[in-house]
Amino acid sequence: MRPLNHLRSSCLILLSLAFPAPLSLANARSLNLQSTPSLPFQLLPYLPSVQDDRWLLTKIRDGVIHTIWGIQSGRSSKHCNANSISSRPLPPPSVLARYDGDVVLRFSINTAQEVKDLAEAINVLFLDVWEFTSEWVDIRLAKDVVPSLLGLLPASLQHSHTPLMHDLARTIYESYPSSAVADSSPTSHSDLRGFNPSLRTSPEESNIFFHDYQPLSVILPWMRLLSSLFPTHVRMINIGTSYEGRDIPALRVGVHPTNSEQPLSPRKTIIIAGGSHAREWISTSTVNYIAYSFITGYGKAKKMTKMIEEFDWIFIPTLNPDGYVYTWENDRLWRKNRQQTNLRFCKGLDLDRAYGYEWDGEMSKSNPCSESFSGDGPFEGVESRRFANWVKNETESNNVEFVGFLDLHSYSQQVLYPYSYSCSSTPPSLENLEELAMGLAKAIHHATGAKYGVTSACEGSVVTNAKSNQNSPDHLWPRIETGGGSALDWFYHEMHVRYAFQIKLRDTGSYGFLLPSKNIVPTGKEALSAVEYFGDYMMGNKGIERLAPADSPAHSETSTEGTDDGDTMDMDEVSFMEEGEEEDFPNPELRRKRR
């Protein structure tokens, strides 16, 4: 058998020959593909259509797999046949047609060879890697492809996986706003109550915007309303333009000094961004939650008011507006942007692998269909390039000094610091990064009781050999995906942002990217608590005990709701740890590594 990378190339060549021009609905009809039944009127704006290029690509791929390997497709696998009969109504036909045959499997890895074999199989079969940590890898794939995947894996991996979601279609369906099902009124999603930034204390009124995930068409007027109602400290700005021509919106929150007699030093600025990966809706809603809390807390909460006076805060709900809109209108699980690639039926670049520092696109360069495809060169991703250009222009022309960068993602509940591209390269300020990262994790734990691990971005996404010493050559095994070209590393190394972190939000796999909307507020509270600690630290207060819980909107409501994995805690029982107790923090990854 030829090496798998040669077979992958063969697959792509066959696909290119099969479709030299972009696929379209007309192409599908010419192949006598039947359309799915029409959706109920009220679901049309939110739910995807099955008629797309990826469906045809999957069918062709399965044929290529059978031709090359002789592996027969099956409708089910004993490892995946966990769906149970439910009395609840079925999702609409469109959702069933696209996702009903998909499952999410978690593979436990035990050897370096298993990591290598799994990574090669993922590349050959164009599989969607949802998440990977130091202990496991989550993969979404069609049930029909499970036999093909297992046939490419060693015997040790063929029984080391478990299904995470028994009904992916239903979980996707339920992630859309409830009013998409309950109310077909054209005005139901633009009701002003949904984004009324009232200063009243009623949580039912002030947080109604966060009862559901919101499409971009609702987020934009919400941002405009906030900037118009709070002009003293809020401005809506445009970071750049996306590939499809949409603005990349942001809210700039800060109170500038007005004493013109003294020369102004560069304005210290902190960026909080989300939505680089389109399907990570919780990151977008969390940025909005933090922004709303800061904006409405100014003048009310002493600590937050001081942070707004000391820093400018840039809140970017989604760096990938094209992809985010696509997840609402077509494919809920779309990850990349919508940029055209050199393979005409495989669109999109991974924006968090497209930055210039240690860009490493060689791993995915030959496979534009890969979910981690980073283009043919650094900054080929339009949104990444324009965001980077905006940052450089702010520092060079607008007297801005970026001192902090928090990049929100999902999922796995981790606080990650540089570097992402390498596990052997040590950032110059490692000790400070670890200290602040552990403080952020403690702040999150204090807010809701949730446990977030702390490690470098590289080690957080590389399977490790638990039996070996951390300093031994075989401690870190091969990577599932490249870690080069990340926004985290670019901000830290190229822009000299001393405190740059990536925070992976809830959960740890029960729902993955499809986190139910009831988690929006608890996740927002966790992240807000971390951001408050971050700002307090940047002002010179190094200990979390210096935060005054009663002085912050994050603690105005007591939350007893923990993560879906059972990490609940009564807030009356939460207490901060003394310095001597730091080693007992709930995750062994939090222990300081001395390189």
Coordinates of N, CA and C in Angstrom, one line a residue, residues 41 50 63 122 124 126 156 235 247 273 302 307 368 403 421 428 480 528 535 539 547 592:
F41 N -42.0 27.6 7.5 CA -41.7 29.0 7.2 C -40.7 29.6 8.2
V50 N -29.7 21.1 2.4 CA -28.8 20.0 2.1 C -28.1 20.1 0.8
G63 N -16.7 6.9 -2.6 CA -16.3 6.0 -3.8 C -14.9 5.8 -4.0
I122 N -7.1 11.0 9.4 CA -8.0 12.2 9.4 C -7.7 13.0 8.1
V124 N -6.6 11.9 5.2 CA -7.0 11.1 4.0 C -8.5 11.2 3.8
F126 N -10.6 13.5 5.0 CA -11.1 14.9 5.2 C -12.0 15.0 6.4
S156 N -5.2 -1.4 18.0 CA -5.3 -0.8 19.3 C -6.3 0.4 19.3
R235 N -17.7 53.5 21.6 CA -17.8 53.8 20.2 C -17.8 52.5 19.4
D247 N -18.4 44.2 7.1 CA -17.6 44.8 8.2 C -17.3 43.8 9.3
A273 N -11.4 39.1 21.8 CA -11.9 38.7 20.5 C -12.5 37.3 20.5
K302 N -17.1 50.3 41.0 CA -15.9 51.1 41.2 C -14.7 50.5 40.5
M307 N -11.0 50.4 35.6 CA -10.4 49.7 34.4 C -10.7 50.4 33.1
P368 N -6.8 21.7 0.6 CA -7.7 22.8 1.0 C -9.0 22.4 1.6
V403 N -1.6 46.1 25.2 CA -0.9 45.4 26.4 C -1.6 44.1 26.8
Y421 N 3.0 27.3 18.4 CA 3.7 26.7 17.3 C 4.7 25.6 17.8
P428 N 9.8 34.4 26.7 CA 10.7 35.1 27.6 C 10.0 35.4 29.0
I480 N -1.8 16.4 16.1 CA -3.0 16.1 15.2 C -3.0 17.2 14.1
L528 N -16.2 36.9 32.3 CA -16.2 38.2 32.9 C -15.3 38.3 34.2
G535 N -7.8 42.7 34.2 CA -7.6 44.1 34.3 C -7.0 44.6 35.6
M539 N -3.4 46.5 36.3 CA -3.3 47.8 37.1 C -2.4 47.7 38.3
L547 N -9.8 41.6 44.4 CA -11.0 41.9 43.8 C -12.1 42.0 44.8
R592 N 3.6 24.6 37.9 CA 4.6 25.4 37.1 C 5.6 24.4 36.5

